[in-house]
Tab-separated table of C-alpha atoms in Angstrom:
chain	number	residue	atom	x	y	z
A	553	MET	CA	-1.652	9.224	41.056
A	554	PRO	CA	-2.748	5.954	39.498
A	555	ASN	CA	-1.085	2.737	40.491
A	556	ILE	CA	-0.920	-0.022	37.922
A	557	LYS	CA	-4.311	-1.413	38.929
A	558	THR	CA	-5.938	1.970	38.489
A	559	LEU	CA	-4.240	2.352	35.165
A	560	ALA	CA	-5.572	-1.020	34.048
A	561	LEU	CA	-9.014	-0.361	35.480
A	562	ASN	CA	-9.236	2.946	33.649
A	563	GLU	CA	-9.456	0.807	30.544
A	564	SER	CA	-12.805	-0.557	31.574
A	565	ARG	CA	-14.082	2.889	32.525
A	566	GLU	CA	-13.511	4.560	29.199
A	567	MET	CA	-11.842	2.977	26.200
A	568	ARG	CA	-10.009	5.910	24.676
A	569	PHE	CA	-7.785	3.792	22.503
A	570	ARG	CA	-8.623	0.198	21.789
A	571	GLY	CA	-7.359	-3.023	20.239
A	572	GLY	CA	-8.126	-4.375	16.804
A	573	HIS	CA	-5.553	-2.007	15.283
A	574	SER	CA	-2.952	-3.320	12.860
A	575	LEU	CA	0.220	-2.254	14.627
A	576	CYS	CA	2.838	-5.024	14.628
A	577	GLN	CA	3.139	-7.847	17.088
A	578	GLY	CA	4.967	-6.509	20.154
A	579	CYS	CA	4.802	-2.832	19.130
A	580	GLY	CA	5.671	-0.271	21.805
A	581	ILE	CA	3.451	2.531	20.513
A	582	PRO	CA	0.063	1.363	21.928
A	583	ILE	CA	1.715	1.090	25.363
A	584	VAL	CA	2.698	4.761	25.144
A	585	VAL	CA	-0.721	5.886	23.919
A	586	ARG	CA	-2.641	3.911	26.519
A	587	THR	CA	-0.520	5.068	29.445
A	588	VAL	CA	-0.730	8.690	28.324
A	589	LEU	CA	-4.487	8.717	27.687
A	590	ASN	CA	-5.339	6.735	30.830
A	591	SER	CA	-3.369	9.181	32.974
A	592	ILE	CA	-5.460	12.168	31.913
A	593	GLU	CA	-8.720	12.696	33.741
A	594	THR	CA	-10.288	15.433	31.654
A	595	PRO	CA	-11.778	14.837	28.200
A	596	VAL	CA	-9.067	14.499	25.574
A	597	VAL	CA	-8.659	15.689	21.995
A	598	VAL	CA	-5.943	13.854	20.071
A	599	ILE	CA	-4.039	15.339	17.150
A	600	ASN	CA	-2.017	12.721	15.311
A	601	ALA	CA	0.889	13.316	12.964
A	602	THR	CA	1.370	10.833	10.140
A	603	GLY	CA	3.266	7.757	11.214
A	604	CYS	CA	2.825	4.128	12.223
A	605	LEU	CA	0.285	5.098	14.859
A	606	GLU	CA	-1.965	6.959	12.438
A	607	VAL	CA	-1.672	4.508	9.553
A	608	ALA	CA	-2.267	1.367	11.576
A	609	THR	CA	-5.101	2.565	13.803
A	610	THR	CA	-7.428	4.128	11.236
A	611	ARG	CA	-7.741	1.779	8.296
A	612	TYR	CA	-11.015	2.594	6.572
A	613	PRO	CA	-13.735	1.883	7.692
A	614	THR	CA	-12.431	1.059	11.164
A	615	THR	CA	-10.796	3.107	13.894
A	616	ALA	CA	-9.134	2.284	17.194
A	617	TRP	CA	-9.822	5.743	18.635
A	618	ASN	CA	-12.740	6.568	20.852
A	619	VAL	CA	-11.900	10.246	21.369
A	620	PRO	CA	-12.071	13.292	19.073
A	621	TRP	CA	-9.151	12.628	16.761
A	622	LEU	CA	-7.552	14.680	14.024
A	623	HIS	CA	-5.000	13.431	11.547
A	624	VAL	CA	-2.738	15.883	9.781
A	625	ALA	CA	0.490	15.584	7.836
A	626	PHE	CA	3.940	14.901	9.242
A	627	GLU	CA	4.999	18.516	9.327
A	628	ASN	CA	1.996	20.339	10.767
A	629	ALA	CA	0.689	18.317	13.715
A	630	SER	CA	1.745	20.987	16.213
A	631	ALA	CA	0.351	23.757	14.002
A	632	ALA	CA	-3.008	21.934	13.865
A	633	ALA	CA	-2.881	21.400	17.630
A	634	SER	CA	-2.279	25.142	18.091
A	635	GLY	CA	-5.360	25.867	15.986
A	636	VAL	CA	-7.567	23.390	17.803
A	637	GLU	CA	-6.471	24.681	21.184
A	638	THR	CA	-6.954	28.317	20.170
A	639	ALA	CA	-10.397	27.569	18.714
A	640	PHE	CA	-11.383	25.934	21.995
A	641	ARG	CA	-10.258	28.984	23.972
A	642	ALA	CA	-12.090	31.310	21.574
A	643	LEU	CA	-15.325	29.328	21.933
A	644	VAL	CA	-15.023	29.385	25.722
A	645	LYS	CA	-14.434	33.135	25.662
A	646	ARG	CA	-17.479	33.623	23.448
A	647	GLY	CA	-19.611	31.535	25.795
A	648	ALA	CA	-20.268	28.817	23.238
A	649	LEU	CA	-18.516	26.263	25.471
A	650	PRO	CA	-18.611	26.102	29.286
A	651	ASP	CA	-15.542	27.586	30.987
A	652	ASP	CA	-15.482	25.118	33.887
A	653	GLN	CA	-14.850	21.987	31.815
A	654	PRO	CA	-11.204	21.824	30.799
A	655	VAL	CA	-10.110	19.735	27.836
A	656	THR	CA	-6.605	18.341	27.357
A	657	PHE	CA	-5.066	18.507	23.899
A	658	VAL	CA	-2.569	15.765	23.177
A	659	THR	CA	-0.456	15.486	20.035
A	660	PHE	CA	1.180	12.192	19.119
A	661	GLY	CA	4.023	12.100	16.645
A	662	GLY	CA	6.739	9.607	15.828
A	663	ASP	CA	10.393	10.492	15.801
A	664	GLY	CA	10.331	11.170	12.040
A	665	GLY	CA	7.384	13.531	12.414
A	666	THR	CA	8.902	15.228	15.450
A	667	TYR	CA	12.708	15.205	15.226
A	668	ASP	CA	12.829	15.869	11.481
A	669	ILE	CA	9.754	16.880	9.534
A	670	GLY	CA	7.569	18.420	12.239
A	671	LEU	CA	10.326	20.240	14.093
A	672	GLN	CA	9.573	23.732	12.843
A	673	SER	CA	5.837	23.570	13.592
A	674	LEU	CA	6.609	22.032	16.997
A	675	SER	CA	9.084	24.804	17.716
A	676	GLY	CA	6.524	27.425	16.724
A	677	ALA	CA	3.789	25.932	18.891
A	678	LEU	CA	6.120	25.642	21.901
A	679	GLU	CA	7.288	29.219	21.443
A	680	ARG	CA	3.719	30.590	21.177
A	681	GLY	CA	2.867	28.819	24.423
A	682	HIS	CA	-0.238	26.875	23.423
A	683	ASN	CA	-1.695	24.775	26.204
A	684	PHE	CA	-1.105	21.278	24.850
A	685	LEU	CA	0.956	18.166	25.466
A	686	TYR	CA	3.194	16.873	22.689
A	687	VAL	CA	4.121	13.215	23.046
A	688	CYS	CA	6.841	11.959	20.740
A	689	TYR	CA	7.023	8.169	20.575
A	690	ASP	CA	10.618	7.661	19.607
A	691	ASN	CA	11.347	4.342	17.890
A	692	GLU	CA	14.487	5.746	16.349
A	693	ALA	CA	13.828	5.519	12.586
A	694	TYR	CA	11.116	5.925	9.943
A	695	MET	CA	9.640	2.515	10.706
A	696	ASN	CA	6.377	3.118	8.868
A	697	THR	CA	8.029	3.609	5.472
A	698	GLY	CA	10.606	0.847	5.817
A	699	ILE	CA	13.257	1.643	8.448
A	700	GLN	CA	14.999	4.693	6.983
A	701	ARG	CA	17.361	6.595	9.253
A	702	SER	CA	15.977	9.629	11.073
A	703	SER	CA	17.850	12.125	13.193
A	704	ALA	CA	16.745	10.052	16.207
A	705	THR	CA	18.564	6.954	14.972
A	706	PRO	CA	21.515	6.205	17.245
A	707	PHE	CA	25.130	6.106	16.090
A	708	GLY	CA	26.109	2.847	14.386
A	709	ALA	CA	22.551	1.560	13.752
A	710	ASP	CA	21.914	-0.361	10.544
A	711	THR	CA	18.949	1.033	8.594
A	712	THR	CA	17.972	0.820	4.921
A	713	THR	CA	19.418	4.262	4.206
A	714	SER	CA	22.472	3.833	6.430
A	715	PRO	CA	23.246	0.169	5.717
A	716	ALA	CA	26.086	-1.599	7.481
A	717	GLY	CA	28.487	-3.445	5.201
A	718	THR	CA	32.043	-3.402	3.963
A	719	VAL	CA	32.123	0.346	3.333
A	720	SER	CA	29.844	1.702	6.058
A	721	PHE	CA	29.268	0.741	9.695
A	722	GLY	CA	25.687	2.067	9.793
A	723	LYS	CA	24.665	5.559	10.803
A	724	ALA	CA	27.789	7.671	11.143
A	725	GLN	CA	26.257	10.539	13.121
A	726	GLN	CA	25.160	10.800	16.730
A	727	ARG	CA	21.447	11.183	17.357
A	728	LYS	CA	19.865	14.582	17.778
A	729	ASP	CA	18.988	15.533	21.358
A	730	LEU	CA	15.422	16.719	20.798
A	731	THR	CA	14.658	16.887	24.517
A	732	ALA	CA	17.400	19.506	24.861
A	733	ILE	CA	15.951	21.433	21.922
A	734	ALA	CA	12.524	21.440	23.600
A	735	ILE	CA	14.122	22.582	26.873
A	736	ALA	CA	15.729	25.486	25.019
A	737	HIS	CA	12.228	26.861	24.324
A	738	HIS	CA	11.889	27.596	28.074
A	739	ILE	CA	8.466	25.940	28.239
A	740	PRO	CA	6.987	24.916	31.612
A	741	TYR	CA	7.497	21.181	31.296
A	742	VAL	CA	9.763	18.839	29.338
A	743	GLY	CA	10.230	15.185	30.183
A	744	GLN	CA	11.874	12.073	28.894
A	745	SER	CA	10.324	8.683	29.602
A	746	SER	CA	10.165	5.097	28.376
A	747	ILE	CA	7.504	2.434	27.791
A	748	SER	CA	9.153	0.215	30.404
A	749	HIS	CA	8.553	2.692	33.243
A	750	TRP	CA	4.789	3.119	33.123
A	751	GLN	CA	4.576	4.840	36.520
A	752	ASP	CA	7.204	7.354	35.504
A	753	LEU	CA	5.397	8.107	32.247
A	754	SER	CA	2.032	8.308	33.975
A	755	ASP	CA	3.403	10.715	36.616
A	756	LYS	CA	4.903	12.963	34.001
A	757	VAL	CA	1.734	13.122	31.919
A	758	LYS	CA	-0.352	13.843	34.974
A	759	TYR	CA	1.983	16.521	36.233
A	760	ALA	CA	2.410	18.159	32.831
A	761	THR	CA	-1.315	18.323	32.128
A	762	THR	CA	-2.584	19.412	35.538
A	763	GLN	CA	0.039	21.765	36.968
A	764	PHE	CA	0.724	24.140	34.108
A	765	ASP	CA	-1.062	26.250	31.543
A	766	GLY	CA	1.295	26.044	28.644
A	767	PRO	CA	3.023	23.623	26.334
A	768	ALA	CA	4.539	20.409	27.611
A	769	PHE	CA	6.778	18.080	25.685
A	770	LEU	CA	7.373	14.399	26.416
A	771	ASN	CA	9.920	12.291	24.580
A	772	VAL	CA	9.039	8.637	25.140
A	773	LEU	CA	11.266	5.779	24.044
A	774	SER	CA	9.220	3.175	22.214
A	775	THR	CA	10.485	-0.002	20.583
A	776	CYS	CA	10.093	-1.476	17.119
A	777	GLN	CA	10.738	-5.161	16.741
A	778	LEU	CA	10.999	-4.920	12.941
A	779	GLY	CA	13.427	-2.024	12.843
A	780	TRP	CA	15.418	-2.888	15.944
A	781	ARG	CA	15.291	-6.578	15.013
A	782	HIS	CA	14.631	-8.118	18.402
A	783	GLU	CA	12.204	-10.725	19.704
A	784	PRO	CA	8.725	-9.190	20.192
A	785	LYS	CA	8.565	-10.552	23.731
A	786	ASP	CA	11.674	-8.539	24.693
A	787	ALA	CA	10.155	-5.141	23.800
A	788	VAL	CA	9.646	-3.941	27.357
A	789	MET	CA	12.913	-5.437	28.590
A	790	ILE	CA	14.931	-3.709	25.847
A	791	ALA	CA	13.302	-0.365	26.618
A	792	ARG	CA	14.199	-0.929	30.273
A	793	LEU	CA	17.804	-1.737	29.368
A	794	ALA	CA	18.055	1.516	27.389
A	795	VAL	CA	17.254	3.285	30.654
A	796	GLU	CA	19.525	1.156	32.829
A	797	THR	CA	22.499	1.524	30.461
A	798	ARG	CA	22.021	5.306	30.692
A	799	PHE	CA	21.442	5.608	26.962
A	800	TRP	CA	17.985	7.033	27.739
A	801	PRO	CA	18.014	8.891	31.079
A	802	LEU	CA	14.589	9.456	32.615
A	803	TYR	CA	14.427	13.060	33.695
A	804	GLU	CA	12.150	16.049	33.656
A	805	VAL	CA	12.721	19.769	33.391
A	806	ILE	CA	10.298	22.013	35.244
A	807	ASP	CA	10.686	25.726	34.520
A	808	GLY	CA	14.281	25.110	33.508
A	809	HIS	CA	15.178	22.957	36.508
A	810	TYR	CA	16.411	19.401	35.946
A	811	ARG	CA	15.360	16.400	38.009
A	812	LEU	CA	16.382	12.784	37.520
A	813	THR	CA	13.271	10.628	37.966
A	814	HIS	CA	14.904	7.211	37.821
A	815	GLU	CA	18.298	6.242	39.188
A	816	PRO	CA	19.671	3.476	36.933
A	817	LEU	CA	21.643	0.485	38.164
A	818	ASP	CA	25.396	0.811	38.556
A	819	ASN	CA	27.699	0.087	35.659
A	820	VAL	CA	25.496	-1.538	33.060
A	821	PRO	CA	27.569	-1.295	29.859
A	822	ILE	CA	25.841	-0.135	26.686
A	823	GLU	CA	26.792	-3.477	25.058
A	824	ARG	CA	24.016	-5.144	27.060
A	825	TRP	CA	21.458	-3.027	25.197
A	826	LEU	CA	23.154	-3.169	21.801
A	827	ARG	CA	23.652	-6.932	21.804
A	828	LEU	CA	19.930	-7.715	21.925
A	829	GLN	CA	19.203	-5.819	18.727
A	830	GLY	CA	19.897	-7.026	15.188
A	831	ARG	CA	20.462	-3.465	13.951
A	832	PHE	CA	23.677	-3.317	16.014
A	833	LYS	CA	24.863	-6.845	15.196
A	834	HIS	CA	27.758	-5.648	12.997
A	835	LEU	CA	29.229	-3.622	15.873
A	836	PHE	CA	30.313	-6.873	17.503
A	837	GLN	CA	32.645	-7.805	14.626
A	838	PRO	CA	36.278	-7.558	15.760
A	839	GLU	CA	37.051	-4.670	13.380
A	840	ASN	CA	34.315	-2.510	14.943
A	841	LYS	CA	35.510	-2.709	18.538
A	842	GLY	CA	36.485	0.966	18.501
A	843	LEU	CA	32.896	1.937	17.671
A	844	LEU	CA	31.590	0.289	20.838
A	845	ASN	CA	34.020	2.353	22.896
A	846	GLU	CA	32.947	5.459	21.026
A	847	ILE	CA	29.272	4.769	21.793
A	848	GLN	CA	30.049	4.131	25.460
A	849	THR	CA	32.063	7.356	25.698
A	850	HIS	CA	29.233	9.368	24.174
A	851	VAL	CA	26.649	7.812	26.518
A	852	ASP	CA	28.847	8.524	29.554
A	853	LYS	CA	29.423	12.118	28.467
A	854	GLU	CA	25.689	12.796	27.979
A	855	TRP	CA	24.838	11.106	31.270
A	856	GLN	CA	27.409	13.199	33.128
A	857	ARG	CA	25.942	16.361	31.613
A	858	ILE	CA	22.423	15.435	32.771
A	859	ILE	CA	23.346	14.438	36.311
A	860	ASP	CA	25.493	17.545	36.778
A	861	LEU	CA	22.461	19.661	35.881
A	862	CYS	CA	20.219	17.572	38.179
A	863	GLU	CA	22.697	17.923	41.050
A	864	THR	CA	22.703	21.721	40.724
A	865	ASP	CA	18.898	21.874	40.826
A	866	LYS	CA	18.380	19.688	43.914
A	867	PRO	CA	17.611	22.621	46.283
A	868	TYR	CA	14.911	23.863	43.882
A	869	PHE	CA	13.118	20.507	44.018
A	870	GLU	CA	13.435	20.282	47.796
A	871	ALA	CA	11.551	23.576	48.004
A	872	LEU	CA	9.057	22.489	45.334
A	873	LYS	CA	8.384	19.246	47.196
A	874	GLN	CA	7.447	21.158	50.329
A	875	THR	CA	5.111	23.461	48.422
A	876	HIS	CA	3.493	20.447	46.824
A	877	GLN	CA	3.103	18.638	50.117
A	878	GLN	CA	1.228	21.629	51.466
A	879	ASN	CA	-1.045	21.581	48.438
A	880	SER	CA	-1.091	17.753	48.403
A	881	VAL	CA	0.087	17.380	44.823
A	882	SER	CA	1.007	13.744	44.586
A	883	SER	CA	3.959	13.663	42.200
A	884	TYR	CA	6.424	15.024	44.709
A	885	ALA	CA	4.890	13.944	48.035
A	886	GLN	CA	7.453	11.203	48.492
B	1207	MET	CA	-15.151	-9.685	17.661
B	1208	LEU	CA	-16.382	-8.709	21.089
B	1209	ASN	CA	-18.160	-12.054	21.372
B	1210	ASN	CA	-14.818	-13.772	21.806
B	1211	ILE	CA	-14.106	-12.308	25.233
B	1212	LYS	CA	-13.558	-14.981	27.872
B	1213	ARG	CA	-14.257	-14.129	31.467
B	1214	TYR	CA	-12.039	-15.556	34.240
B	1215	GLU	CA	-13.500	-14.949	37.667
B	1216	GLN	CA	-12.073	-15.170	41.145
B	1217	GLY	CA	-14.416	-13.922	43.856
B	1218	ASP	CA	-15.702	-10.505	42.798
B	1219	ALA	CA	-12.720	-9.718	40.585
B	1220	ALA	CA	-12.525	-10.784	36.959
B	1221	LEU	CA	-10.018	-10.850	34.145
B	1222	LEU	CA	-11.551	-10.439	30.699
B	1223	VAL	CA	-9.458	-11.782	27.841
B	1224	ASN	CA	-10.099	-11.066	24.186
B	1225	HIS	CA	-8.341	-13.923	22.394
B	1226	GLU	CA	-9.251	-12.625	18.974
B	1227	TRP	CA	-7.086	-9.500	19.261
B	1228	CYS	CA	-3.970	-11.371	20.421
B	1229	LYS	CA	-1.035	-11.231	17.998
B	1230	GLY	CA	1.137	-13.597	20.025
B	1231	CYS	CA	3.960	-11.242	20.983
B	1232	ASN	CA	4.515	-12.890	24.392
B	1233	ILE	CA	5.006	-9.565	26.235
B	1234	CYS	CA	2.341	-10.517	28.812
B	1235	VAL	CA	3.803	-14.021	29.213
B	1236	GLU	CA	7.153	-12.408	30.088
B	1237	ALA	CA	5.539	-9.885	32.436
B	1238	CYS	CA	3.032	-12.034	34.379
B	1239	PRO	CA	4.307	-12.426	37.967
B	1240	SER	CA	2.153	-15.521	38.557
B	1241	ASP	CA	3.238	-17.295	35.357
B	1242	ILE	CA	-0.303	-18.189	34.357
B	1243	LEU	CA	-0.283	-16.907	30.787
B	1244	THR	CA	0.745	-18.982	27.801
B	1245	LEU	CA	0.248	-19.071	24.036
B	1246	ASP	CA	-1.817	-21.905	22.543
B	1247	ASP	CA	-1.176	-23.690	19.226
B	1248	ALA	CA	-2.856	-20.889	17.285
B	1249	ASP	CA	-0.541	-18.318	18.982
B	1250	LYS	CA	-3.404	-16.850	20.986
B	1251	ILE	CA	-3.143	-16.075	24.670
B	1252	GLN	CA	-4.599	-18.505	27.211
B	1253	VAL	CA	-4.979	-18.271	30.981
B	1254	THR	CA	-3.841	-21.574	32.497
B	1255	ASP	CA	-4.893	-21.201	36.120
B	1256	VAL	CA	-6.981	-18.207	37.135
B	1257	SER	CA	-6.902	-19.223	40.813
B	1258	LYS	CA	-3.271	-18.032	40.897
B	1259	CYS	CA	-4.076	-14.635	39.315
B	1260	ILE	CA	-3.382	-11.716	41.656
B	1261	PHE	CA	-5.188	-9.181	39.398
B	1262	CYS	CA	-2.181	-6.905	39.378
B	1263	GLY	CA	-3.044	-5.507	35.948
B	1264	ILE	CA	0.453	-5.726	34.506
B	1265	CYS	CA	-0.815	-7.725	31.513
B	1266	ALA	CA	-3.514	-5.114	30.911
B	1267	ALA	CA	-1.010	-2.263	31.160
B	1268	ARG	CA	1.523	-3.942	28.875
B	1269	CYS	CA	-0.489	-5.676	26.136
B	1270	PRO	CA	-0.093	-3.689	22.890
B	1271	ASP	CA	-3.313	-5.222	21.582
B	1272	PHE	CA	-5.595	-4.527	24.541
B	1273	CYS	CA	-6.510	-8.190	25.067
B	1274	PHE	CA	-6.911	-7.843	28.828
B	1275	THR	CA	-9.471	-5.943	30.859
B	1276	LEU	CA	-9.630	-5.954	34.631
B	1277	GLU	CA	-12.818	-5.822	36.641
B	1278	ARG	CA	-12.511	-5.203	40.335
B	1279	PRO	CA	-15.075	-4.180	42.933
B	1280	GLU	CA	-13.260	-0.899	43.640
B	1281	SER	CA	-13.644	0.228	40.010
B	1282	ASN	CA	-15.975	2.983	41.102
B	1283	LEU	CA	-13.173	4.654	43.084
B	1284	ILE	CA	-11.084	5.455	40.029
B	1285	SER	CA	-12.236	8.975	39.439
B	1286	ASN	CA	-11.707	10.018	43.057
B	1287	ASN	CA	-8.110	9.014	43.632
B	1288	SER	CA	-6.328	11.630	41.566
B	1289	TYR	CA	-4.327	13.193	44.365
B	1290	GLU	CA	-3.901	10.254	46.673
B	1291	THR	CA	-0.380	10.103	47.992
B	1292	TYR	CA	1.905	7.273	47.114
B	1293	THR	CA	5.483	6.393	47.859
B	1294	ARG	CA	7.993	6.391	45.086
B	1295	LYS	CA	10.842	3.861	45.333
């Protein structure tokens, strides 16, 4: 498993994704892409749904990608990934490609292209069991088109299509739990990670791409300084606070078994995370005090649900750890 | 663009900094454990004192604009360490 030096040194070995792109100052997306691509040892093929990442990294005639890269629309990234992966298998079977050189297929999509528009093609690809990794970088709104609400936008957030003002307090619905939807497909690996915990993300990518033949889904919290309205320098800190306030639990689900991969600090109220972001500024008006309690209650309820599931599955991971120690698989050799 | 890379050396390790790509977000300044990174008047990253650099790679792993590259003598070990054990927590 790479430590941070290895991760950084991998950059100089092979530049899979490089600077010079036009993503915003302090954007979280390149941190996700770099950690994911640097954690994979085999050659990589990237399929990219439309979104900030695609628009900002491939302005004609330049590109920030140094790997085979395919751009498709919002709604069919997983369908295209299925096709690419199947074509690869067909060519191997036919003898046109060597069968001892595995290739990893990675799909990147934003929360708009994953939670909303691309959900049906993602669901189809997960159900058919294609051997690929889907990474959703979740910055919680359609940032590319001007901060419209998506189903990943949290309750109470101010966006251009759920504006906070005298009549409305921002988004009135709770966010969709896409990780749970992916888990419901009974695929081999589902994980939730964040840009702040690079080791956690790197472990999950490595484990998902090396230990299973089948689809893997990773939901990674990214940040957006324009949409979240915070200081660019705080990007990593805010992502970390989302984890520590239990808004974004880091966990993984292996063959239906839950494991918490990061134990957050005790009693960090959700206000700590909300207060740093301009999109939640209106929640701190006196008349909106009830909303803060509502958000905290929802976070606590979701957290309790996750840790109850993790508690039940502890014996499974004890057994798995021993198997892995025998086979010296690093992720669980604690 | 690649001509603008500055090389900061300390023994056989080196930190390569591409000032041209820097967008001045300050993420690396916040993250650097040795406090040796700062923004200049043009909002581009500068290394103040490379003798204090511990070559941890946090700046290189965090920078959204890929301004930093590490060079260390053990670079050639990268491909062999995939299943090395490590301790979590």
